[in-house]
Coordinates of C-alpha atoms and ligand atoms in Angstrom, one line a residue:
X44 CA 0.0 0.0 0.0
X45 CA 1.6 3.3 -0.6
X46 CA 1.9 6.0 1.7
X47 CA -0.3 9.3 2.2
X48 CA 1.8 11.6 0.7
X49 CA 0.8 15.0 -1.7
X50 CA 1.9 13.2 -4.7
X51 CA -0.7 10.2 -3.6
X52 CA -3.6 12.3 -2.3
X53 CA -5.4 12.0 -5.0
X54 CA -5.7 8.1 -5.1
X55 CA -6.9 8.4 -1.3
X56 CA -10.6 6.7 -0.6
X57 CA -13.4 8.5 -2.4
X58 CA -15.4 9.3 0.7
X59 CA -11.9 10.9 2.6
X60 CA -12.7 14.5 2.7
X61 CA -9.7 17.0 1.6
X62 CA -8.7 20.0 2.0
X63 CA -9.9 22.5 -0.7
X64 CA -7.3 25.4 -0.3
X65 CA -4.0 26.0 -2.3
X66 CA -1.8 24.5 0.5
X67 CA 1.6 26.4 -1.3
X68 CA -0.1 29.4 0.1
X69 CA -0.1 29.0 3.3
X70 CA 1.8 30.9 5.6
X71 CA 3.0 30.3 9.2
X72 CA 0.8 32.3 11.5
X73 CA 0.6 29.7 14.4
X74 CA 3.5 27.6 16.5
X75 CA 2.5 25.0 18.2
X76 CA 4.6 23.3 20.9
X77 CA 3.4 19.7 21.6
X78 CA 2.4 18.2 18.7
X79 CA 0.9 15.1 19.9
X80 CA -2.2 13.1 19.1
X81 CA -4.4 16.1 21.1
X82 CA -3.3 19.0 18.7
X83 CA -3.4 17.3 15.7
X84 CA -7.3 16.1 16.2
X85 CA -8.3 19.0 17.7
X86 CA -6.7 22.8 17.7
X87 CA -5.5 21.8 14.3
X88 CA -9.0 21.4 12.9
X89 CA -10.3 24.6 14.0
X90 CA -7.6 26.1 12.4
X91 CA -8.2 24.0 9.5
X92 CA -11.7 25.4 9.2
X93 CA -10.6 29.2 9.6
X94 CA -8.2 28.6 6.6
X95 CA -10.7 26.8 5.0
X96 CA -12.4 30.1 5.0
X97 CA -10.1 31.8 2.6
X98 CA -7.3 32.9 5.7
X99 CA -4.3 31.5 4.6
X100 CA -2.4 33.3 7.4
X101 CA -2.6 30.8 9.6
X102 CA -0.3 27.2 8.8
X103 CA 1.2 25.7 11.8
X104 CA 4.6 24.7 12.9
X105 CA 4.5 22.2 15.0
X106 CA 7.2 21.4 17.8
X107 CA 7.9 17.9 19.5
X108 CA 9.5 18.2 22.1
X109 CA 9.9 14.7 23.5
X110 CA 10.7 12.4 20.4
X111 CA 11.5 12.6 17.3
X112 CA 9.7 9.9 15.7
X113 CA 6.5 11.5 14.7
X114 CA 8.3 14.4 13.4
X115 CA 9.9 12.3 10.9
X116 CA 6.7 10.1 10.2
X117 CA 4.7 13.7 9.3
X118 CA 7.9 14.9 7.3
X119 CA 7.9 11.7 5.6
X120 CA 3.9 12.0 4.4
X121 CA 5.0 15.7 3.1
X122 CA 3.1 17.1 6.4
X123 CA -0.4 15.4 5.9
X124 CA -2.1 13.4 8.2
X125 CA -5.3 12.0 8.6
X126 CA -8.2 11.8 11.3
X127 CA -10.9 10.0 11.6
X128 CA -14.5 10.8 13.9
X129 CA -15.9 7.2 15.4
X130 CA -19.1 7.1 17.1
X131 CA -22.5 5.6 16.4
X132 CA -22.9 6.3 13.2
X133 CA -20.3 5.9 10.3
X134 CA -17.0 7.1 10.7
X135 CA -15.6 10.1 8.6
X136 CA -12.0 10.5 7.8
X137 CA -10.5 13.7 6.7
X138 CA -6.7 14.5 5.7
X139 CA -5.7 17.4 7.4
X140 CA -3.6 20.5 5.3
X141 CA -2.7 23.1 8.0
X142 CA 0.8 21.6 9.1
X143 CA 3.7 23.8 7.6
X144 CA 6.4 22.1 9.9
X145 CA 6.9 19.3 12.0
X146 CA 9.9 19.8 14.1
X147 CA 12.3 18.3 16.6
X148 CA 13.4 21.2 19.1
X149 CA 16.4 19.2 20.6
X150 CA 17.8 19.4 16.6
X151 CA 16.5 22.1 15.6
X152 CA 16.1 24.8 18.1
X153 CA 17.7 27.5 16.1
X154 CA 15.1 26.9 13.8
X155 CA 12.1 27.0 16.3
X156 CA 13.1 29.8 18.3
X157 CA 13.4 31.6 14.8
X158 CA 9.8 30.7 14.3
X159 CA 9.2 31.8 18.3
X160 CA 10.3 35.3 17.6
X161 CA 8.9 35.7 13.9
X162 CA 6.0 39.2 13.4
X163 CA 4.1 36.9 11.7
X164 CA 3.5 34.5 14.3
X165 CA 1.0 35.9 16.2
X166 CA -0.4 33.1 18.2
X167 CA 1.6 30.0 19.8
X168 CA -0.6 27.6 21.4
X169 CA 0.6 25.0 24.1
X170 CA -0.3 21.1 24.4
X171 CA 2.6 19.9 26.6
X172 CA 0.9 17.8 29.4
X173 CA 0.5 19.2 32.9
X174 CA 4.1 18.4 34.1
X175 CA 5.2 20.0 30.6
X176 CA 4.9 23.4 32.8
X177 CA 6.7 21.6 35.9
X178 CA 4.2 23.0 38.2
X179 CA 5.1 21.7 42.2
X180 CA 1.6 19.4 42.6
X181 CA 1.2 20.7 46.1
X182 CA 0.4 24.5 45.5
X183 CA 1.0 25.2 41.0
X184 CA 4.1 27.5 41.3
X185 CA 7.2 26.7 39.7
X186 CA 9.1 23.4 40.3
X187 CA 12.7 24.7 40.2
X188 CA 13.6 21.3 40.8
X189 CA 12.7 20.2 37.7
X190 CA 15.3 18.9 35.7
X191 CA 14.8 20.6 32.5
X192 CA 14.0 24.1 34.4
X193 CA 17.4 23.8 36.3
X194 CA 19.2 22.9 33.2
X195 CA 17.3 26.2 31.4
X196 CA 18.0 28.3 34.1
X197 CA 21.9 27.6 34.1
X198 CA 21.6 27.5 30.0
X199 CA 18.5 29.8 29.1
X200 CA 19.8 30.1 25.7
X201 CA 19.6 26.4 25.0
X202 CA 16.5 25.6 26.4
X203 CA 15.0 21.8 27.0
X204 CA 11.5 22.9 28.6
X205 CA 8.2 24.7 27.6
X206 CA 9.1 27.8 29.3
X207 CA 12.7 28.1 28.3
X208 CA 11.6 28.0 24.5
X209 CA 9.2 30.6 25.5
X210 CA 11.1 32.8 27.2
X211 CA 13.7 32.7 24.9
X212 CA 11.8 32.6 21.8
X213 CA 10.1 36.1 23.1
X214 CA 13.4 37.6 24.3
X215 CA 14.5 37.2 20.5
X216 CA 10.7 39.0 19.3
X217 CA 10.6 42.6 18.6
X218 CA 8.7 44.4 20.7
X219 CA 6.2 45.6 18.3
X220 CA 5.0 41.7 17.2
X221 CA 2.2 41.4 20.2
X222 CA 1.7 38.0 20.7
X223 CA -1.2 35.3 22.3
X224 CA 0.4 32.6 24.1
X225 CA -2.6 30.0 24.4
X226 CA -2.8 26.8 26.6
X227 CA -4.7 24.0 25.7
X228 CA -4.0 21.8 28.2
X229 CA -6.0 20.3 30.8
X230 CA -5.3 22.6 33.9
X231 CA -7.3 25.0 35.6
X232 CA -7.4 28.7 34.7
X233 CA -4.7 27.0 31.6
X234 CA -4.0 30.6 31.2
X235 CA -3.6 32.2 33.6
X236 CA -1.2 29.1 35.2
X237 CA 0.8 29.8 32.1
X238 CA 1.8 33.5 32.8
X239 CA 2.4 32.8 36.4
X240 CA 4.8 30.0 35.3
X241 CA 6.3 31.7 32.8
X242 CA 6.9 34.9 34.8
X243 CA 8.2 32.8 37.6
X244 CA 10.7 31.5 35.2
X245 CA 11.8 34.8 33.2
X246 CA 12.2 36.7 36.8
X247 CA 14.8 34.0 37.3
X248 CA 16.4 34.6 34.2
X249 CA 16.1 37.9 33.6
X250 CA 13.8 40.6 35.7
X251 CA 13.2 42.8 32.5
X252 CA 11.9 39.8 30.2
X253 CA 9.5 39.2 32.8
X254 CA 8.0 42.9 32.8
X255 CA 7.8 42.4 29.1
X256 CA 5.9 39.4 29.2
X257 CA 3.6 40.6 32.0
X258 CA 3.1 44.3 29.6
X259 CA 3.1 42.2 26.3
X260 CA 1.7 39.1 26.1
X261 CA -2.1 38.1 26.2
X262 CA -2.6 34.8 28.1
X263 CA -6.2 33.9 27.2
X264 CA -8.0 30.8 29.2
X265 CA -9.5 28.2 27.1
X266 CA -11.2 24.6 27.7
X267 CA -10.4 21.6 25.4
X268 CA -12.4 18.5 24.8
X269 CA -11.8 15.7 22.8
X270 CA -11.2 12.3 23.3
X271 CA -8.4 11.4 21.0
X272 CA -6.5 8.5 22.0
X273 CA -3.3 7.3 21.4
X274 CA -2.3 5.5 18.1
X275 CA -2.0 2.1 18.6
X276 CA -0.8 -0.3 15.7
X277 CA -4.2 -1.3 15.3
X278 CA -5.8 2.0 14.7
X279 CA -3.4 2.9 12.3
X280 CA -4.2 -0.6 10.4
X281 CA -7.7 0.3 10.8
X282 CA -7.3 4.0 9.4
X283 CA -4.8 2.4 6.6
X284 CA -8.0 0.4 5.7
X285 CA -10.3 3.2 5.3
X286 CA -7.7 5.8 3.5
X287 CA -6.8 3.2 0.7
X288 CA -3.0 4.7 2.4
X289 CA -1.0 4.1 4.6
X290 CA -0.6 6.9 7.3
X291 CA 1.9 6.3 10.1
X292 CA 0.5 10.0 12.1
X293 CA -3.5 8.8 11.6
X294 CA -5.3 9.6 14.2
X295 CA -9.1 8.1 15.5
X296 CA -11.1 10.0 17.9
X297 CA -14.5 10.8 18.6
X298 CA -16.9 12.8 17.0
X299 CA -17.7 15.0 19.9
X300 CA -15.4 18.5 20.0
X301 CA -15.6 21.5 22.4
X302 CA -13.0 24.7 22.5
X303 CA -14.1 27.5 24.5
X304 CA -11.3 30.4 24.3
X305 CA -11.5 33.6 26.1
X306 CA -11.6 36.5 24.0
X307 CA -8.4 38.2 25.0
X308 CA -5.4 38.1 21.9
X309 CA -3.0 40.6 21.9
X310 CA -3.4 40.8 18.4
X311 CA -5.3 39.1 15.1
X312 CA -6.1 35.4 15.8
X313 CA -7.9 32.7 13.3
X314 CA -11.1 32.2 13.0
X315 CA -11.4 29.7 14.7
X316 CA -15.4 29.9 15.2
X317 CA -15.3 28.2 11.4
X318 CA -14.8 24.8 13.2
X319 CA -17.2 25.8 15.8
X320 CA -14.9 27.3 18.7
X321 CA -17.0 29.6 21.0
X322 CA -15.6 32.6 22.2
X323 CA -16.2 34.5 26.0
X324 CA -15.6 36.3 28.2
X325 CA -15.4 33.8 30.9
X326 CA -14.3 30.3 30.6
X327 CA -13.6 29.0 33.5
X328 CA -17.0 27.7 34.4
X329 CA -16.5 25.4 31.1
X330 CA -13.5 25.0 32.1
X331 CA -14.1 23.7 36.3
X332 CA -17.3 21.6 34.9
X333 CA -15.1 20.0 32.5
X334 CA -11.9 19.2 34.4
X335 CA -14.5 17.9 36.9
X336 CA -16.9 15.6 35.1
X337 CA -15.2 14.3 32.3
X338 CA -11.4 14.6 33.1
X339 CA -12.5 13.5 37.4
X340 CA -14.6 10.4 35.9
X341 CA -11.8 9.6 33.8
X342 CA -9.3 9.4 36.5
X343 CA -11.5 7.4 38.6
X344 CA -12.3 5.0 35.8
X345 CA -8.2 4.7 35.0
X346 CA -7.2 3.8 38.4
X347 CA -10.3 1.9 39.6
X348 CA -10.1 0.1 35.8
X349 CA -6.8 -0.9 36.1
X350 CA -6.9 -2.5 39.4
X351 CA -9.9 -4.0 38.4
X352 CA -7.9 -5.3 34.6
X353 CA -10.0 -3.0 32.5
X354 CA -8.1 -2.2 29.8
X355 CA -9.9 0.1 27.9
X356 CA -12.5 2.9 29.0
X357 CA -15.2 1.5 27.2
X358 CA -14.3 -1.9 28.9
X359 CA -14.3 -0.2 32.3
X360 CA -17.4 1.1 31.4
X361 CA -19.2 -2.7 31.0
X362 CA -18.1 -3.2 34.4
X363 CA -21.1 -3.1 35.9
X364 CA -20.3 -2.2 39.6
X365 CA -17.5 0.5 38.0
X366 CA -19.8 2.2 35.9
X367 CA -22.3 2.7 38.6
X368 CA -19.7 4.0 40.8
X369 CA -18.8 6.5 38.1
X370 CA -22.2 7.7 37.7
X371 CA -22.7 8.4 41.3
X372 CA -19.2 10.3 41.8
X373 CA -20.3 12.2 38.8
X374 CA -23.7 13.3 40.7
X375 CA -23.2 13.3 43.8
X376 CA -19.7 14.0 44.4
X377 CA -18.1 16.0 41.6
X378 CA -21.3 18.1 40.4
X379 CA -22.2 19.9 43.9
X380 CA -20.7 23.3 44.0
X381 CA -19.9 23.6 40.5
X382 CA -21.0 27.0 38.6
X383 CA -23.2 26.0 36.0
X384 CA -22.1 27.8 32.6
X385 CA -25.0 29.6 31.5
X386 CA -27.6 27.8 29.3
X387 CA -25.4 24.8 29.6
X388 CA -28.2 21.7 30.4
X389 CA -25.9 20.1 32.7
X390 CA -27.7 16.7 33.4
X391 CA -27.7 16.2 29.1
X392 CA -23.9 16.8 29.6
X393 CA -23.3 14.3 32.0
X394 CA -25.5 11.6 30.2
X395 CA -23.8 12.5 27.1
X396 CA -19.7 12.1 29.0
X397 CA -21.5 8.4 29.6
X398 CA -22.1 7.9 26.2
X399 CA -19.0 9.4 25.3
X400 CA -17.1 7.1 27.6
X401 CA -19.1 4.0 26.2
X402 CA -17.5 4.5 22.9
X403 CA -16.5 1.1 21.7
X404 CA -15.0 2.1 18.8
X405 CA -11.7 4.2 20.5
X406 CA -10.1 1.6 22.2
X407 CA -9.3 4.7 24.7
X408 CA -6.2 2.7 27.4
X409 CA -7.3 3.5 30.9
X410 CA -3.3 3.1 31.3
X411 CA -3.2 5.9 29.2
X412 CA -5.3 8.4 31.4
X413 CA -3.8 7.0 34.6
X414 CA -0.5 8.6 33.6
X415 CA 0.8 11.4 35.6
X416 CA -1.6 11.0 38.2
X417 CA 0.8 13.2 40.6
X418 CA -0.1 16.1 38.4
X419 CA -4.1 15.2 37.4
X420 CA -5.3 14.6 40.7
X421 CA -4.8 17.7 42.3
X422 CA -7.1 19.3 39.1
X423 CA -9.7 17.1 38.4
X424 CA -10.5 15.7 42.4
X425 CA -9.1 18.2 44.9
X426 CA -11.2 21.3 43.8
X427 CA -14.5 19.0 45.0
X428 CA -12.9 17.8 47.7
X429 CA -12.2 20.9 49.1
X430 CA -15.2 22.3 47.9
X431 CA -17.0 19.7 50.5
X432 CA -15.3 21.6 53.3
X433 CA -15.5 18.5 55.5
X434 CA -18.5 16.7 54.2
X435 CA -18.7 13.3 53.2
X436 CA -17.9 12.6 49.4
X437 CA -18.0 9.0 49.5
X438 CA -16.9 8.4 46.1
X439 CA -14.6 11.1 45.5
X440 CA -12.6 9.8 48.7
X441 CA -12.8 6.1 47.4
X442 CA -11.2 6.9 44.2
X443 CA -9.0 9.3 46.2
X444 CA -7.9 6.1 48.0
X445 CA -7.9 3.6 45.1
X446 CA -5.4 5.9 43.5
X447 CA -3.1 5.7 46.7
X448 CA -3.7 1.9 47.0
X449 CA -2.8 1.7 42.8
X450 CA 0.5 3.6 43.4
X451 CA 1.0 1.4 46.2
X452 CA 0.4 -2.5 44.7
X453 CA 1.9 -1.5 41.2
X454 CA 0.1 -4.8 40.5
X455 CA -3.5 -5.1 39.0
X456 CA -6.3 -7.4 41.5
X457 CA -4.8 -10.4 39.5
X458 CA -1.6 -9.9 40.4
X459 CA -0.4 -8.7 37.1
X460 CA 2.4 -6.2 37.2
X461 CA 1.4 -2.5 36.6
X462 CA 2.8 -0.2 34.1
X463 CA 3.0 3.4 36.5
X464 CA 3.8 6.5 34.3
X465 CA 4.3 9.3 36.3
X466 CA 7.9 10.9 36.9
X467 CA 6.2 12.4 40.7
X468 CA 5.0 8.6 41.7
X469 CA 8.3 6.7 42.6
X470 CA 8.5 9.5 45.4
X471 CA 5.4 9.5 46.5
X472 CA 5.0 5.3 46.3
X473 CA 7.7 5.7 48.4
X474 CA 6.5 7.6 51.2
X475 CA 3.0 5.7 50.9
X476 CA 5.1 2.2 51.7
X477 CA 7.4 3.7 53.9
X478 CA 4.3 4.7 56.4
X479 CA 3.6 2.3 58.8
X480 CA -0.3 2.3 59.1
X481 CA -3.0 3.2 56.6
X482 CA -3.3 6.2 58.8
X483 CA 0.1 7.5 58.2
X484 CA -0.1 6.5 54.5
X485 CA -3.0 8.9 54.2
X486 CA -1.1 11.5 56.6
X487 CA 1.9 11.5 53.7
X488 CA -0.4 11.5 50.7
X489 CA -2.4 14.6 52.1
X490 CA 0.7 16.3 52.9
X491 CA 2.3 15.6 49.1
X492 CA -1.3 16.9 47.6
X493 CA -0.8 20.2 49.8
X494 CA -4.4 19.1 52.0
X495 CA -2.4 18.4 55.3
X496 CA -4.9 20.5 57.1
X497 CA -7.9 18.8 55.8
X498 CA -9.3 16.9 59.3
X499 CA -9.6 14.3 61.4
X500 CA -12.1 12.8 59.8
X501 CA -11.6 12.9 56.0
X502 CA -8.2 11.2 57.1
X503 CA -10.0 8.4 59.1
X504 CA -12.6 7.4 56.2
X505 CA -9.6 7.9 53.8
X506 CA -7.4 5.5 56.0
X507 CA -10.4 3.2 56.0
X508 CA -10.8 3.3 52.4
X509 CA -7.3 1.9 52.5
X510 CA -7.3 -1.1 54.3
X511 CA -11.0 -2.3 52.7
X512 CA -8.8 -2.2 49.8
X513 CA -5.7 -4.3 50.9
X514 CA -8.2 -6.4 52.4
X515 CA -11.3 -6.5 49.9
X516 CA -10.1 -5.0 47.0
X517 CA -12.1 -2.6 44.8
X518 CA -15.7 -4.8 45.2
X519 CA -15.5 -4.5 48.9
X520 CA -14.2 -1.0 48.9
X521 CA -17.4 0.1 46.2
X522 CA -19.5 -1.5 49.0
X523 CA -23.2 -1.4 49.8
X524 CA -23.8 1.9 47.9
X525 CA -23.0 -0.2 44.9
X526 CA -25.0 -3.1 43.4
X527 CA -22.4 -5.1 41.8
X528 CA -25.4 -7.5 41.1
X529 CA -27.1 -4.3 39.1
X530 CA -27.8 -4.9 35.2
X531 CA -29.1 -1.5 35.1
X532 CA -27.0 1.1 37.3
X533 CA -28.4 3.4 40.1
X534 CA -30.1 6.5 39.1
X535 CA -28.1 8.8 41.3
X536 CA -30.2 12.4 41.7
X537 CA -32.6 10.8 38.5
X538 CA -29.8 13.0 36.4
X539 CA -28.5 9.5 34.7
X540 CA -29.7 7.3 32.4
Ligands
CS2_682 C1 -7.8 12.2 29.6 C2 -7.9 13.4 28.7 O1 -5.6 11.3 29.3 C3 -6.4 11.9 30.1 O2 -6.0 12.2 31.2 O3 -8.6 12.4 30.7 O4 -6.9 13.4 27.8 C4 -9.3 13.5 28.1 O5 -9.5 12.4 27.2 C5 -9.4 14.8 27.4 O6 -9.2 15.8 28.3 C6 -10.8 14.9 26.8 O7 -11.1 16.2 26.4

């Protein structure tokens, strides 16, 4: 089969859709740093609409930062990739025009903080993972621990990390190219934790690139919502099948979509409403609602799913007992205190984040979303934990604990060893085994999470939660409040299906 390339475009599948603009037109208006599976099936799209639209300001350069493999497998397809939408009905596969660049920044810095500090980039947006901003879990400000920031600091013209390629790409910008830095990660206020970030980070380097950033650049908030899971070999068969080519960058994901961006750009920005993007004034209702529902279930379905051997979300999800569990931390635990975004029908969204998470067809790895739990956890449970000042949240505080126990076992309820992503687990796994009762597991895990102060009591049920779980595992610790018998789940709050 030959590969997706321009030259073999034209002998793609007849129902692919293309791109219908003169692609040797297209100019660099956008960097992107992170060019992973997320961008490419979602920012990308919206800006593939805008140029769509006639713009042709607006190409991307992407940046890996991590590996270089996908960088070559784009340069090798002459920059096109494919994705294609699978829910319910029948999938639709597009190939994807916007990319002007797909680079390595460890080889080609020179080249990328070129691009950083070009007029006509007027927009870089940011998909890096949480710990790609080496936040410290415990409070959000700057980890100067971190490897790559120590190693900027000492050489902040050769930078490794997300911030020392900003800083130094915006040192190197004149200072009449205004400039939107937008994150689109999964963080709250994404924005605003950027500039506070980066400011930490240029007032370490250099005071007066820090008053620049804090004059110059606009640091709009935005939520993000796609499912888009990792390629696996057998997606990209599957894709292969459907393109008639063979695409080593395809990507499958689900149909649903959501970008909410806060209308605050230094300067002109894409269009990005073309593919549907709402703009306001305030996002982070979206954004709380969001982290909460779908990226809190998630969590709780990675951990719980792969102690339980669930491999998949959708599999987790045809665990009976789990998926009731789900639904009732959803409802009862997650939603309460949560500012409704205006006109948003908030029980339809949670029914619809079920059938999302049902999808069969995205083969979505719970291993996957339990990655970096050191850095999710304190954005997608403690907000509702604290929230509850002190109230029971029986679910919440289970999953709380089967995260603990998971970071603990490194082994599924089988015995089967774990595969634990997360460079801030080893240290914290440490201090959990090191303790020598539940109680002072749950003493050191509340410490690490910056909740020392939390009580008495939350600490008890926590340490509780514990040791049903070395004893029980995850059946006894769902308990009563859980049929595992059920066919048809509990109705928690009549909000559920
Ligand atoms: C997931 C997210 O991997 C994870 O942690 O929870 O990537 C999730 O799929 C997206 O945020 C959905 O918008």
């Amino acid at each position: 089969m030959k590969s997706l390339h321009p030259d073999t475009i034209d002998q793609a599948a007849s129902a692919v859709r293309r791109f219908g603009y003169d692609r040797s037109r297209l100019a660099t208006g956008i960097v992107h740093l992170g060019l992973g599976a997320f961008h490419r099936a979602h920012q990308a799209l919206y800006t593939e609409a805008a140029i769509a639209r006639g713009d042709l300001r607006w190409g991307v350069a992407g940046v890996h930062l991590r590996g270089r493999r996908m960088a070559d497998a784009l340069a090798a397809q002459g920059l096109l990739y494919s994705v294609t939408e699978r829910g319910a009905g029948e999938p639709a596969t597009r190939i994807v025009g916007a990319l002007r660049a797909a680079w390595f920044a460890p080889e080609q810095l020179a080249t990328v903080l070129a691009a950083l500090a070009d007029p006509g980039v007027a927009v870089v947006t940011t998909t890096v993972t949480e710990k790609g901003y080496a936040p410290r879990p415990a409070d959000g400000a700057l980890d100067f621990q971190d490897p790559d920031i120590a190693h900027d600091l000492a050489h902040p013209e050769a930078p490794r990390s997300t911030l020392g390629l900003l800083a130094a790409g915006i040192a190197a910008r004149a200072a009449d190219a205004p400039l939107t830095l937008l994150c689109c990660d999964n963080m709250a206020s994404n924005g605003d934790s950027l500039r506070r970030l980066l400011l930490q980070y240029a007032e370490a380097v250099n005071p007066a690139l820090a008053r620049r950033i804090d004059a110059e650049i606009a640091f709009p908030n935005t939520m993000v919502d796609r499912i888009v899971p990792a390629a696996t070999p057998e997606s990209l068969d599957w894709a292969a099948s459907r393109l008639g080519l063979r695409d080593e960058a395809a990507l499958v994901c689900e149909p649903f979509s959501q970008w909410v961006i806060e209308d605050r750009f230094a300067a002109a920005r894409p269009e990005w409403e073309a593919g549907g993007a709402l703009f306001t004034s305030d996002v982070r209702p979206f954004q709380a609602l969001k982290l909460s529902l779908l990226n809190g279930s998630h969590s709780a379905l990675a951990y719980l799913g792969q102690l339980r051997g669930r491999e998949t979300v959708a599999e987790a999800m045809a665990d009976a007992p789990l998926a009731a569990f789900v639904r009732r931390l959803m409802v009862d635990d997650l939603l309460p205190g949560l500012e409704r975004p205006a006109g948003l029908d908030v029980p339809g969204y949670c029914r619809a984040l079920i059938e999302r998470f049902e999808n069969p067809a995205l083969g979505h790895r719970t291993r996957q979303i339990a990655s970096d739990g050191s850095q999710k956890v304190p954005v997608r449970w403690l907000p509702a934990l604290r929230r509850a000042a002190g109230t029971e949240r029986p679910w919440l505080e289970r999953a709380l604990a089967a995260w603990l126990h998971y970071l603990c076992e490194e082994r599924d309820e089988a015995g089967r060893a774990l595969v634990i992503a997360d460079p801030g687990a080893p240290m914290l796994a440490a201090r959990l085994r090191a303790a020598g009762s539940a109680r002072a597991a749950v003493a050191a895990a509340l410490d690490a999470l910056g909740m020392a102060d939390s009580g008495a009591a939350l600490s008890d049920r926590l340490a509780r939660h514990l040791a049903t779980l070395r004893n029980g595992g995850t059946t006894a610790l769902f308990g009563r409040g859980i049929d595992a018998s059920a066919a048809t789940p509990p109705q928690p709050g009549g909000i559920l299906p």
